[in-house]
Structure formats: structure tokens, C-alpha cells
Coordinates of N, CA and C in Angstrom, one line a residue:
M21 N 53.7 -44.4 4.2 CA 53.8 -43.4 3.2 C 55.0 -42.5 3.4
E22 N 55.5 -42.4 4.6 CA 56.7 -41.5 4.8 C 57.8 -41.8 3.9
S23 N 58.0 -43.0 3.4 CA 59.1 -43.3 2.5 C 58.7 -43.2 1.1
W24 N 57.5 -42.8 0.8 CA 57.1 -42.7 -0.6 C 57.5 -41.4 -1.2
E25 N 57.8 -41.5 -2.6 CA 58.0 -40.3 -3.3 C 56.7 -39.5 -3.5
P26 N 56.8 -38.2 -3.7 CA 55.5 -37.4 -3.9 C 54.7 -38.0 -5.1
E27 N 55.3 -38.4 -6.2 CA 54.5 -38.9 -7.3 C 53.8 -40.2 -6.9
Q28 N 54.4 -41.0 -6.0 CA 53.7 -42.2 -5.6 C 52.4 -41.9 -4.8
V29 N 52.6 -40.8 -3.9 CA 51.4 -40.4 -3.1 C 50.3 -39.8 -4.0
L30 N 50.7 -39.0 -5.0 CA 49.7 -38.5 -5.9 C 49.0 -39.6 -6.7
L31 N 49.7 -40.5 -7.2 CA 49.1 -41.6 -8.0 C 48.2 -42.5 -7.1
W32 N 48.6 -42.7 -5.8 CA 47.7 -43.4 -4.9 C 46.4 -42.6 -4.8
A33 N 46.5 -41.3 -4.6 CA 45.3 -40.5 -4.4 C 44.4 -40.6 -5.6
V34 N 45.0 -40.5 -6.8 CA 44.2 -40.5 -8.1 C 43.5 -41.9 -8.2
E35 N 44.2 -43.0 -7.9 CA 43.6 -44.3 -8.0 C 42.6 -44.6 -6.9
R36 N 42.8 -44.1 -5.7 CA 41.9 -44.3 -4.6 C 40.6 -43.5 -4.7
F37 N 40.8 -42.3 -5.3 CA 39.6 -41.4 -5.4 C 39.5 -40.9 -6.8
P38 N 39.3 -41.8 -7.8 CA 39.4 -41.4 -9.2 C 38.6 -40.2 -9.7
S39 N 37.5 -39.9 -9.1 CA 36.7 -38.8 -9.6 C 36.3 -37.8 -8.4
Q40 N 37.0 -38.0 -7.3 CA 36.7 -37.2 -6.1 C 37.9 -36.6 -5.5
V41 N 39.0 -36.4 -6.3 CA 40.2 -35.8 -5.8 C 40.4 -34.4 -6.5
A42 N 40.8 -33.5 -5.7 CA 41.1 -32.1 -6.2 C 42.4 -31.6 -5.5
M43 N 43.0 -30.7 -6.2 CA 44.2 -30.1 -5.6 C 44.1 -28.6 -5.6
T44 N 44.5 -27.9 -4.5 CA 44.6 -26.5 -4.5 C 45.9 -26.0 -4.9
C45 N 46.0 -24.9 -5.6 CA 47.3 -24.4 -6.1 C 47.2 -22.9 -6.2
S46 N 48.2 -22.2 -5.7 CA 48.3 -20.7 -5.8 C 49.1 -20.3 -7.0
F47 N 49.8 -21.2 -7.7 CA 50.7 -21.0 -8.8 C 51.8 -20.0 -8.4
A48 N 52.2 -20.0 -7.1 CA 53.2 -19.2 -6.6 C 54.4 -19.9 -6.0
G49 N 54.3 -21.3 -6.1 CA 55.4 -22.1 -5.4 C 55.3 -23.5 -5.8
A50 N 55.4 -24.4 -4.8 CA 55.5 -25.8 -5.0 C 54.3 -26.4 -5.6
G51 N 53.1 -25.8 -5.6 CA 51.9 -26.3 -6.2 C 52.1 -26.6 -7.7
T52 N 53.0 -25.8 -8.4 CA 53.2 -26.0 -9.8 C 54.0 -27.3 -10.0
V53 N 54.8 -27.7 -9.0 CA 55.5 -29.0 -9.1 C 54.5 -30.1 -9.1
L54 N 53.6 -30.1 -8.2 CA 52.6 -31.2 -8.1 C 51.7 -31.2 -9.4
A55 N 51.4 -30.0 -9.9 CA 50.6 -29.9 -11.1 C 51.3 -30.5 -12.2
H56 N 52.6 -30.3 -12.3 CA 53.4 -30.9 -13.4 C 53.5 -32.4 -13.2
M57 N 53.6 -32.9 -12.0 CA 53.6 -34.3 -11.8 C 52.3 -35.0 -12.3
L58 N 51.2 -34.3 -12.0 CA 49.9 -34.8 -12.5 C 49.9 -34.8 -14.0
H59 N 50.4 -33.8 -14.6 CA 50.5 -33.7 -16.1 C 51.3 -34.8 -16.7
R60 N 52.4 -35.1 -16.1 CA 53.3 -36.1 -16.6 C 52.7 -37.5 -16.6
H61 N 51.8 -37.7 -15.7 CA 51.1 -39.0 -15.6 C 49.7 -39.0 -16.2
G62 N 49.4 -37.9 -16.9 CA 48.1 -37.8 -17.6 C 46.9 -37.9 -16.6
A63 N 47.1 -37.4 -15.4 CA 46.0 -37.4 -14.4 C 45.2 -36.1 -14.6
D64 N 43.9 -36.2 -14.9 CA 43.0 -35.1 -15.1 C 42.4 -34.7 -13.8
V65 N 43.2 -34.2 -12.9 CA 42.7 -33.8 -11.6 C 42.4 -32.3 -11.6
P66 N 41.2 -31.9 -11.1 CA 40.9 -30.4 -11.1 C 41.8 -29.7 -10.1
I67 N 42.2 -28.5 -10.6 CA 43.1 -27.7 -9.8 C 42.4 -26.5 -9.3
L68 N 42.2 -26.3 -8.1 CA 41.4 -25.2 -7.5 C 42.2 -24.0 -7.2
F69 N 41.9 -22.9 -7.8 CA 42.6 -21.6 -7.6 C 41.7 -20.7 -6.9
L70 N 42.1 -20.2 -5.7 CA 41.3 -19.2 -4.9 C 41.5 -17.8 -5.5
D71 N 40.5 -17.4 -6.3 CA 40.6 -16.1 -7.0 C 40.0 -15.0 -6.0
T72 N 40.9 -14.5 -5.2 CA 40.4 -13.6 -4.1 C 40.1 -12.2 -4.6
G73 N 40.5 -11.8 -5.8 CA 40.3 -10.4 -6.2 C 41.4 -9.5 -5.8
F74 N 42.4 -10.1 -5.1 CA 43.6 -9.3 -4.6 C 44.9 -9.9 -5.1
H75 N 44.9 -10.7 -6.1 CA 46.2 -11.3 -6.5 C 47.0 -10.3 -7.3
F76 N 48.3 -10.5 -7.3 CA 49.2 -9.7 -8.1 C 48.8 -10.0 -9.6
A77 N 49.0 -9.0 -10.5 CA 48.7 -9.2 -11.9 C 49.7 -10.3 -12.4
E78 N 50.9 -10.4 -11.9 CA 51.8 -11.4 -12.3 C 51.3 -12.8 -12.0
T79 N 50.6 -13.0 -10.9 CA 50.1 -14.3 -10.5 C 49.1 -14.8 -11.5
L80 N 48.1 -13.9 -11.8 CA 47.1 -14.3 -12.8 C 47.6 -14.6 -14.1
Q81 N 48.6 -13.8 -14.6 CA 49.2 -14.0 -15.9 C 50.0 -15.3 -15.9
F82 N 50.7 -15.6 -14.8 CA 51.5 -16.8 -14.8 C 50.6 -18.0 -14.7
K83 N 49.5 -17.9 -13.9 CA 48.5 -19.0 -13.9 C 48.0 -19.4 -15.2
R84 N 47.6 -18.4 -16.0 CA 47.1 -18.6 -17.4 C 48.1 -19.3 -18.2
E85 N 49.4 -18.8 -18.2 CA 50.4 -19.3 -19.0 C 50.8 -20.8 -18.6
F86 N 50.9 -21.0 -17.3 CA 51.3 -22.4 -16.9 C 50.2 -23.4 -17.2
A87 N 48.9 -23.0 -16.9 CA 47.8 -23.9 -17.1 C 47.7 -24.2 -18.6
G88 N 47.9 -23.2 -19.5 CA 47.8 -23.4 -20.9 C 48.9 -24.3 -21.4
R89 N 50.1 -24.1 -20.9 CA 51.2 -24.9 -21.4 C 51.0 -26.4 -21.1
F90 N 50.5 -26.7 -19.9 CA 50.4 -28.1 -19.5 C 49.0 -28.6 -19.6
G91 N 48.1 -27.9 -20.2 CA 46.7 -28.4 -20.3 C 46.0 -28.7 -19.0
L92 N 46.2 -27.9 -18.0 CA 45.6 -28.1 -16.7 C 44.2 -27.7 -16.7
R93 N 43.4 -28.4 -15.9 CA 42.0 -28.1 -15.7 C 41.9 -27.3 -14.4
V94 N 42.0 -26.0 -14.6 CA 42.0 -25.0 -13.4 C 40.5 -24.5 -13.2
I95 N 40.1 -24.6 -12.0 CA 38.8 -24.1 -11.6 C 39.0 -22.9 -10.6
D96 N 38.5 -21.7 -11.0 CA 38.6 -20.6 -10.2 C 37.5 -20.6 -9.1
I97 N 37.9 -20.5 -7.9 CA 36.9 -20.5 -6.8 C 36.9 -19.0 -6.3
R98 N 35.7 -18.4 -6.4 CA 35.5 -17.0 -6.1 C 34.6 -16.8 -4.8
P99 N 34.9 -15.7 -4.1 CA 34.1 -15.4 -2.9 C 32.7 -15.1 -3.3
A100 N 31.8 -15.1 -2.3 CA 30.4 -14.7 -2.5 C 30.3 -13.2 -2.8
L101 N 31.2 -12.4 -2.3 CA 31.2 -11.0 -2.4 C 32.3 -10.6 -3.3
T102 N 32.0 -9.6 -4.3 CA 33.1 -9.0 -5.0 C 33.9 -8.1 -4.0
V103 N 35.1 -7.6 -4.5 CA 35.8 -6.7 -3.6 C 35.0 -5.5 -3.3
A104 N 34.3 -4.9 -4.3 CA 33.5 -3.7 -4.1 C 32.4 -4.0 -3.1
E105 N 31.7 -5.2 -3.2 CA 30.6 -5.5 -2.3 C 31.1 -5.7 -0.9
Q106 N 32.3 -6.3 -0.8 CA 32.9 -6.5 0.5 C 33.2 -5.1 1.2
E107 N 33.7 -4.2 0.4 CA 34.0 -2.9 1.0 C 32.7 -2.2 1.4
R108 N 31.7 -2.3 0.6 CA 30.4 -1.7 1.1 C 29.9 -2.3 2.3
Q109 N 30.0 -3.6 2.5 CA 29.5 -4.3 3.7 C 30.4 -4.2 4.9
W110 N 31.7 -4.2 4.7 CA 32.6 -4.3 5.8 C 33.6 -3.1 5.9
G111 N 33.5 -2.2 4.9 CA 34.4 -1.1 4.9 C 35.7 -1.4 4.2
A112 N 36.4 -0.3 3.8 CA 37.6 -0.4 3.0 C 38.8 -1.0 3.9
Y113 N 39.7 -1.5 3.2 CA 41.0 -2.0 3.9 C 40.7 -3.1 4.9
L114 N 39.7 -3.9 4.7 CA 39.5 -5.0 5.7 C 40.7 -5.9 5.9
Y115 N 41.5 -6.0 4.8 CA 42.7 -6.9 4.9 C 43.7 -6.3 5.8
D116 N 43.6 -5.0 6.1 CA 44.5 -4.4 7.1 C 43.9 -4.3 8.5
R117 N 42.6 -4.0 8.5 CA 41.9 -3.9 9.8 C 41.6 -5.2 10.5
D118 N 41.2 -6.2 9.7 CA 40.9 -7.5 10.2 C 41.3 -8.6 9.2
P119 N 42.6 -8.9 9.0 CA 43.0 -9.8 8.0 C 42.4 -11.2 8.1
D120 N 42.1 -11.6 9.4 CA 41.5 -13.0 9.5 C 40.2 -13.0 8.9
L121 N 39.4 -12.0 9.1 CA 38.0 -11.9 8.5 C 38.1 -11.9 7.0
C122 N 39.0 -11.0 6.5 CA 39.2 -10.9 5.1 C 39.5 -12.3 4.5
C123 N 40.5 -13.0 5.1 CA 40.9 -14.3 4.6 C 39.7 -15.3 4.6
R124 N 38.9 -15.2 5.7 CA 37.8 -16.1 5.8 C 36.8 -15.9 4.7
L125 N 36.5 -14.6 4.4 CA 35.5 -14.3 3.4 C 36.0 -14.6 2.0
R126 N 37.3 -14.4 1.7 CA 37.8 -14.5 0.4 C 38.5 -15.8 0.1
K127 N 38.8 -16.6 1.1 CA 39.5 -17.8 0.9 C 38.9 -19.0 1.5
V128 N 38.7 -18.9 2.8 CA 38.3 -20.1 3.6 C 36.8 -20.5 3.2
E129 N 35.9 -19.6 3.3 CA 34.5 -19.9 3.1 C 34.3 -20.4 1.6
P130 N 34.9 -19.7 0.6 CA 34.7 -20.2 -0.8 C 35.3 -21.6 -1.0
L131 N 36.5 -21.9 -0.4 CA 37.0 -23.2 -0.6 C 36.2 -24.3 0.1
S132 N 35.7 -24.0 1.3 CA 34.9 -25.0 2.0 C 33.6 -25.3 1.2
R133 N 33.0 -24.3 0.7 CA 31.8 -24.5 -0.2 C 32.1 -25.3 -1.4
A134 N 33.3 -25.0 -2.0 CA 33.6 -25.7 -3.3 C 33.9 -27.2 -3.0
L135 N 34.6 -27.5 -1.9 CA 34.9 -28.9 -1.6 C 33.6 -29.7 -1.4
V136 N 32.6 -29.1 -0.8 CA 31.4 -29.7 -0.6 C 30.6 -29.9 -1.9
E137 N 30.5 -28.8 -2.6 CA 29.7 -28.8 -3.9 C 30.3 -29.8 -4.9
M138 N 31.6 -29.9 -4.9 CA 32.2 -30.8 -5.9 C 32.3 -32.2 -5.4
G139 N 31.9 -32.5 -4.2 CA 31.9 -33.8 -3.7 C 33.4 -34.3 -3.5
V140 N 34.3 -33.4 -3.2 CA 35.7 -33.8 -3.0 C 35.9 -34.7 -1.8
K141 N 36.5 -35.8 -2.0 CA 36.9 -36.7 -0.8 C 38.4 -36.7 -0.5
A142 N 39.2 -36.2 -1.5 CA 40.6 -36.2 -1.3 C 41.1 -34.8 -1.7
W143 N 41.7 -34.1 -0.8 CA 42.2 -32.7 -1.1 C 43.7 -32.7 -1.0
V144 N 44.4 -32.5 -2.2 CA 45.8 -32.5 -2.3 C 46.3 -31.1 -2.1
T145 N 47.4 -30.9 -1.3 CA 48.0 -29.6 -1.1 C 49.5 -29.7 -1.3
A146 N 50.2 -28.5 -1.4 CA 51.6 -28.5 -1.6 C 52.3 -28.1 -0.3
L147 N 51.7 -28.3 0.9 CA 52.4 -27.9 2.1 C 53.6 -28.8 2.3
R148 N 54.6 -28.1 3.0 CA 55.8 -28.8 3.3 C 56.1 -28.5 4.8
R149 N 56.8 -29.4 5.5 CA 57.1 -29.3 6.9 C 58.1 -28.2 7.1
D150 N 59.0 -27.9 6.2 CA 60.0 -26.9 6.4 C 59.6 -25.5 6.2
Q151 N 58.3 -25.3 5.8 CA 57.9 -23.9 5.4 C 57.7 -23.0 6.6
S152 N 57.3 -23.6 7.7 CA 57.0 -22.8 8.9 C 56.8 -23.7 10.1
E153 N 56.8 -23.1 11.3 CA 56.5 -23.8 12.5 C 55.1 -24.4 12.5
T154 N 54.2 -23.6 12.0 CA 52.8 -24.1 12.0 C 52.6 -25.3 11.1
R155 N 53.5 -25.6 10.2 CA 53.3 -26.7 9.2 C 54.3 -27.9 9.6
R156 N 55.0 -27.7 10.6 CA 56.1 -28.7 10.9 C 55.5 -30.1 11.2
R157 N 54.3 -30.1 11.7 CA 53.7 -31.4 12.2 C 52.7 -32.0 11.3
I158 N 52.6 -31.5 10.1 CA 51.7 -32.1 9.1 C 52.1 -33.5 8.8
Q159 N 51.1 -34.4 8.6 CA 51.3 -35.8 8.1 C 50.9 -35.9 6.7
I160 N 51.4 -36.9 6.0 CA 51.2 -37.0 4.6 C 49.7 -37.3 4.3
L161 N 49.1 -38.0 5.2 CA 47.6 -38.2 5.1 C 47.0 -37.8 6.4
E162 N 45.9 -37.0 6.3 CA 45.1 -36.5 7.4 C 43.7 -36.6 7.1
L163 N 42.8 -36.8 8.0 CA 41.4 -36.8 7.8 C 40.8 -35.5 8.4
H164 N 40.2 -34.7 7.6 CA 39.7 -33.4 8.1 C 38.2 -33.2 7.9
E165 N 37.5 -32.5 8.8 CA 36.2 -32.1 8.6 C 36.2 -30.7 8.0
V166 N 35.8 -30.5 6.8 CA 35.9 -29.1 6.1 C 34.6 -28.4 6.2
A167 N 33.5 -29.1 6.5 CA 32.2 -28.5 6.7 C 31.4 -29.5 7.5
P168 N 30.3 -29.1 8.1 CA 29.5 -30.0 8.9 C 29.1 -31.2 8.1
D169 N 29.5 -32.4 8.6 CA 29.2 -33.7 7.9 C 29.9 -33.9 6.6
H170 N 31.0 -33.2 6.4 CA 31.7 -33.4 5.1 C 33.2 -33.5 5.5
E171 N 33.7 -34.8 5.4 CA 35.1 -35.1 5.7 C 35.9 -35.3 4.4
V172 N 37.2 -35.0 4.4 CA 38.0 -35.2 3.3 C 39.4 -35.8 3.8
V173 N 40.0 -36.6 3.0 CA 41.4 -37.0 3.2 C 42.3 -35.9 2.7
K174 N 43.0 -35.2 3.5 CA 43.9 -34.1 3.1 C 45.3 -34.8 2.9
I175 N 45.8 -34.5 1.7 CA 47.0 -35.2 1.3 C 48.2 -34.2 1.1
H176 N 49.3 -34.5 1.7 CA 50.5 -33.6 1.6 C 51.6 -34.4 0.9
P177 N 51.7 -34.5 -0.4 CA 52.7 -35.3 -1.0 C 54.1 -34.8 -0.8
L178 N 54.2 -33.4 -0.6 CA 55.6 -32.8 -0.5 C 55.9 -32.6 1.0
A179 N 55.3 -33.2 1.9 CA 55.5 -32.9 3.3 C 57.0 -33.1 3.7
N180 N 57.7 -34.1 3.1 CA 59.1 -34.3 3.5 C 60.1 -33.5 2.6
W181 N 59.6 -32.8 1.6 CA 60.5 -32.1 0.7 C 60.9 -30.8 1.4
T182 N 62.0 -30.2 0.9 CA 62.5 -28.9 1.4 C 62.3 -27.9 0.2
R183 N 62.5 -26.7 0.5 CA 62.5 -25.7 -0.6 C 63.5 -26.0 -1.7
R184 N 64.7 -26.5 -1.2 CA 65.7 -26.9 -2.2 C 65.2 -28.0 -3.1
D185 N 64.5 -29.0 -2.5 CA 64.0 -30.1 -3.3 C 63.1 -29.5 -4.4
V186 N 62.2 -28.6 -4.0 CA 61.3 -28.0 -5.0 C 62.0 -27.3 -6.2
W187 N 63.1 -26.6 -5.8 CA 63.8 -25.9 -6.9 C 64.6 -26.9 -7.8
R188 N 65.1 -27.9 -7.1 CA 65.8 -29.0 -7.9 C 64.8 -29.5 -9.0
Y189 N 63.6 -29.8 -8.6 CA 62.6 -30.4 -9.5 C 62.3 -29.3 -10.6
I190 N 62.1 -28.1 -10.3 CA 61.9 -27.1 -11.3 C 63.0 -27.0 -12.3
E191 N 64.2 -27.0 -11.8 CA 65.4 -26.9 -12.7 C 65.5 -28.1 -13.5
R192 N 65.3 -29.3 -12.9 CA 65.5 -30.6 -13.7 C 64.5 -30.7 -14.8
H193 N 63.3 -30.2 -14.6 CA 62.3 -30.3 -15.7 C 62.1 -29.0 -16.5
G194 N 62.9 -28.0 -16.2 CA 62.8 -26.8 -17.0 C 61.5 -26.1 -16.8
L195 N 60.9 -26.1 -15.6 CA 59.6 -25.5 -15.5 C 59.7 -24.0 -15.3
P196 N 58.7 -23.3 -15.9 CA 58.6 -21.9 -15.6 C 58.1 -21.7 -14.1
Y197 N 58.4 -20.5 -13.6 CA 58.0 -20.3 -12.2 C 57.6 -18.8 -12.1
H198 N 56.9 -18.5 -11.0 CA 56.3 -17.2 -10.8 C 57.4 -16.1 -10.9
P199 N 57.2 -15.1 -11.7 CA 58.3 -14.1 -11.9 C 58.7 -13.3 -10.6
L200 N 57.8 -13.2 -9.7 CA 58.1 -12.4 -8.5 C 59.1 -13.2 -7.6
L201 N 59.3 -14.5 -7.8 CA 60.3 -15.2 -7.0 C 61.7 -14.7 -7.3
D202 N 61.8 -14.1 -8.5 CA 63.1 -13.5 -8.8 C 63.2 -12.0 -8.4
D203 N 62.2 -11.6 -7.7 CA 62.1 -10.1 -7.3 C 62.1 -10.0 -5.8
G204 N 62.6 -10.9 -5.1 CA 62.7 -10.8 -3.6 C 61.6 -11.4 -2.8
Y205 N 60.6 -12.0 -3.5 CA 59.5 -12.6 -2.8 C 59.7 -14.1 -2.7
A206 N 59.6 -14.6 -1.4 CA 59.8 -16.0 -1.2 C 58.5 -16.8 -1.1
S207 N 57.4 -16.1 -0.7 CA 56.1 -16.6 -0.6 C 55.1 -15.5 -1.1
I208 N 54.2 -15.9 -1.9 CA 53.4 -14.9 -2.6 C 51.9 -15.2 -2.4
G209 N 51.2 -14.2 -1.9 CA 49.8 -14.3 -1.7 C 49.1 -13.1 -2.3
C210 N 48.1 -12.6 -1.6 CA 47.4 -11.4 -2.0 C 48.4 -10.2 -1.9
W211 N 48.3 -9.2 -2.9 CA 49.3 -8.1 -2.9 C 49.2 -7.2 -1.7
P212 N 48.0 -7.0 -1.1 CA 48.1 -6.1 0.1 C 48.8 -6.7 1.3
C213 N 48.9 -8.0 1.3 CA 49.4 -8.7 2.5 C 50.7 -9.5 2.2
T214 N 51.4 -9.1 1.2 CA 52.7 -9.7 0.8 C 53.8 -8.7 0.6
E215 N 54.9 -8.9 1.1 CA 56.1 -8.1 0.8 C 57.3 -8.9 0.6
R216 N 58.4 -8.3 0.1 CA 59.6 -9.0 -0.2 C 60.2 -9.6 1.1
T217 N 60.9 -10.7 1.0 CA 61.5 -11.3 2.1 C 62.9 -10.9 2.3
L218 N 63.3 -10.6 3.6 CA 64.6 -10.2 3.9 C 65.6 -11.4 3.8
P219 N 66.8 -11.2 3.4 CA 67.8 -12.3 3.3 C 67.9 -13.0 4.6
G220 N 67.8 -14.3 4.6 CA 67.9 -15.1 5.8 C 66.7 -15.3 6.6
A221 N 65.6 -14.6 6.2 CA 64.4 -14.7 6.9 C 63.6 -15.9 6.5
G222 N 62.6 -16.3 7.3 CA 61.8 -17.5 7.0 C 61.1 -17.3 5.7
E223 N 60.7 -18.4 5.1 CA 60.1 -18.4 3.7 C 58.8 -17.6 3.7
R224 N 58.0 -17.7 4.8 CA 56.7 -17.0 4.8 C 56.8 -15.7 5.7
S225 N 58.0 -15.2 5.9 CA 58.1 -14.0 6.7 C 57.6 -12.8 6.0
G226 N 57.4 -12.8 4.7 CA 56.9 -11.7 4.0 C 55.4 -11.6 3.9
R227 N 54.7 -12.6 4.6 CA 53.2 -12.6 4.6 C 52.7 -11.9 5.8
W228 N 51.7 -11.0 5.6 CA 51.0 -10.3 6.6 C 52.1 -9.5 7.5
P229 N 52.9 -8.7 6.9 CA 53.9 -8.0 7.7 C 53.3 -7.1 8.7
G230 N 53.9 -7.2 9.9 CA 53.4 -6.3 11.0 C 52.2 -6.9 11.7
K231 N 51.7 -8.0 11.3 CA 50.5 -8.6 11.9 C 50.9 -9.9 12.7
N232 N 50.2 -10.2 13.7 CA 50.4 -11.5 14.4 C 49.6 -12.6 13.7
K233 N 50.1 -12.9 12.5 CA 49.4 -13.8 11.6 C 50.4 -14.5 10.7
T234 N 50.3 -15.8 10.6 CA 51.2 -16.6 9.7 C 50.5 -17.5 8.7
E235 N 49.2 -17.6 8.9 CA 48.4 -18.5 8.0 C 47.2 -17.8 7.5
C236 N 46.7 -18.0 6.3 CA 45.5 -17.4 5.8 C 44.3 -18.0 6.4
G237 N 44.4 -19.3 6.8 CA 43.3 -20.0 7.3 C 42.9 -21.2 6.5
L238 N 43.4 -21.3 5.2 CA 43.0 -22.4 4.4 C 43.4 -23.7 5.0
H239 N 44.5 -23.7 5.7 CA 45.1 -25.0 6.2 C 44.9 -25.1 7.8
T240 N 44.1 -24.2 8.3 CA 43.8 -24.2 9.7 C 42.3 -24.2 10.1
F241 N 41.5 -23.9 9.0 CA 40.0 -23.8 9.3 C 39.4 -25.2 9.6
S242 N 39.9 -26.2 9.0 CA 39.2 -27.5 9.1 C 39.7 -28.2 10.4
R243 N 38.8 -29.1 10.8 CA 39.1 -29.8 12.1 C 39.7 -31.2 11.7
R244 N 41.0 -31.3 12.2 CA 41.7 -32.6 11.9 C 41.1 -33.7 12.8
L245 N 40.6 -34.8 12.2 CA 40.0 -35.9 12.9 C 41.0 -37.0 13.1
A246 N 41.9 -37.2 12.2 CA 42.9 -38.3 12.3 C 44.1 -38.0 11.4
A247 N 45.2 -38.6 11.7 CA 46.4 -38.5 10.9 C 47.1 -39.8 10.9
A248 N 47.7 -40.1 9.7 CA 48.4 -41.4 9.6 C 49.6 -41.3 8.7
A249 N 50.8 -41.2 9.2 CA 51.9 -41.2 8.4 C 52.1 -42.5 7.6
G250 N 51.6 -43.6 8.1 CA 51.8 -44.8 7.4 C 50.8 -45.1 6.3
G251 N 49.8 -44.2 6.1 CA 48.9 -44.3 5.0 C 47.6 -45.1 5.3
T252 N 47.3 -45.3 6.6 CA 46.1 -46.0 6.9 C 45.1 -45.1 7.5
L253 N 44.1 -44.8 6.8 CA 43.0 -44.0 7.3 C 41.6 -44.6 6.9
D254 N 40.6 -44.4 7.6 CA 39.3 -44.8 7.3 C 38.7 -43.9 6.2
A255 N 39.2 -44.0 5.0 CA 38.8 -43.1 4.0 C 37.3 -43.2 3.6
E256 N 36.7 -44.4 3.9 CA 35.3 -44.6 3.6 C 34.4 -43.6 4.3
R257 N 34.9 -43.0 5.4 CA 34.1 -42.1 6.2 C 33.7 -40.9 5.4
C258 N 34.5 -40.5 4.4 CA 34.3 -39.3 3.6 C 33.2 -39.5 2.6
D259 N 32.0 -39.0 2.9 CA 30.9 -39.3 2.1 C 30.6 -38.3 1.1
G260 N 30.9 -37.0 1.3 CA 30.8 -35.9 0.3 C 29.3 -35.7 -0.1
D261 N 28.4 -35.9 0.8 CA 26.9 -35.7 0.5 C 26.4 -34.3 0.8
T262 N 27.1 -33.5 1.5 CA 26.6 -32.2 1.9 C 26.6 -31.3 0.7
A263 N 25.5 -30.5 0.6 CA 25.4 -29.5 -0.5 C 25.8 -28.2 0.0
G264 N 26.2 -27.3 -0.9 CA 26.6 -25.9 -0.5 C 26.2 -24.9 -1.5
S265 N 26.7 -23.7 -1.4 CA 26.5 -22.6 -2.4 C 27.8 -21.9 -2.6
G266 N 27.9 -21.1 -3.7 CA 29.0 -20.3 -4.0 C 29.3 -20.3 -5.5
S267 N 30.4 -19.7 -5.9 CA 30.8 -19.6 -7.3 C 31.9 -20.5 -7.6
V268 N 31.7 -21.4 -8.5 CA 32.8 -22.3 -9.0 C 32.7 -22.2 -10.6
S269 N 33.8 -21.7 -11.2 CA 33.8 -21.6 -12.7 C 35.0 -22.2 -13.3
T270 N 34.9 -22.7 -14.4 CA 36.1 -23.4 -15.1 C 36.9 -22.3 -15.8
D271 N 38.2 -22.4 -15.6 CA 39.1 -21.5 -16.3 C 40.0 -22.4 -17.2
A272 N 39.9 -22.2 -18.5 CA 40.7 -23.0 -19.4 C 42.2 -22.7 -19.4
G273 N 42.5 -21.6 -18.7 CA 43.9 -21.2 -18.6 C 44.3 -20.3 -19.8

């Protein structure tokens, strides 16, 4: 699969897991490129959006506009606790005092529950190897355990693409993009943990400024069981039988 184009990888996933594939998307970067590819091929794949309660207003507005324009089936994944409930239980400014715990409560645990609840066997992401050192070794296909007894094939169609490739696609197809990308932000997450990126700095250098942290945990919480750049994995191992709890609601965009 190393020589495949991203659309080939996507179509393989849709054909191999016709009702058990889902994609995560923050609507702040390359995920919109994959969403557009799915739209072009008429693939009705659910797009999971982690609604943390801390998104920029621009992110939520852009998500609604992009999803509406392309008829995407976006599913908002929400934490078990509201922001107010989290503050009562853990205190204010948890994102500053313990960002790892905040990310676990508002991103990692909700996504893990959703993947189990929905019976997802194939999880598509927009990770690229050029984004950061922590992502440099990702393979196009990986087998991950996202919860006890629940394995998924994690798929990175854009692994070989660069930031420039992403922008070329956006320009070629005239796609709208997150407005904050024109305001000095290279990578956009929750507003308390995101700042503008200095010229020449790494793409994700504006995330968790001043903290010894480079990942929210969505792509590090699961246990990687196997990886295969050539596209050969024992996908039958992913049974998706485990049940879970949490909030999963459909957003028509």
C-alpha cells in the first residue's frame, strides 16, 4: 500500500469494511481532504468529531458549513462530563494543570467508547508522517487495541503526503478551509491549548505551548498490535463485540 494513492486506500477500506469503517476529523486540516475524497466517491462513511466543549467558535462554524456543503454524515462524540461538571469534579483550568487528564476525559475516553459502541473495525485518520517526530513512523495500516477485547485496523491514507500535498489538493478542488489557518495557526485544537505558530516552527508547535506535550492522546492511547506497510493484516481479528457507554449523537451539519 505504500505506493497507493490516498483515494485507493480509502476505497479499499470502504470495500473491506462496508458498514464498519469510520473516520475521525477535526475539520482543522487534512481531515477535510479525506472527507472530500469520500464525498467524491459517494461513500457514506460516518465522520466522528470530538466535541470537547473547548473548540474555537470558528471550528464549530466551519464544521457545520463544510458538512452541509458536502452532505457529510458527521457524528459528534461528547465526553461523559460537561465542562461545568468537569470543573466541579476536577477543579477549574484542568487543561492547564493536567492537560493529559483533560485530554483523556474529553477526547480519548469518548472516542474509545464510541469506536466500541459503533462496532467500528476500521478507523481512518488524517495523520501524516511529516507532521511531527511522534508521527514519523506510522504505517498506512496498523492493528490497534482501542479497548479491552476490541481491535480496529487503523488506516492512515495520507501517511506519505506532506503539508504541501494537502494544500495542493485544497487548491485544485477549490475546497474551503478553516479560517484560522489564515490567521497564523498551523494546527488547531482546543482554544485553551492552541496558539499561533511562529514562522519556521514545526506544524504542531502551537499546541500545548509551554507544556512537555505534543499529542492529545487520540493517536497514542491505543496499543499497536501490528503494522503492515504492504497492506497485509489479519483484519478478521477485529470482532467489535465489546459494548460501552457514552454520548454519540448525529449532527446533520
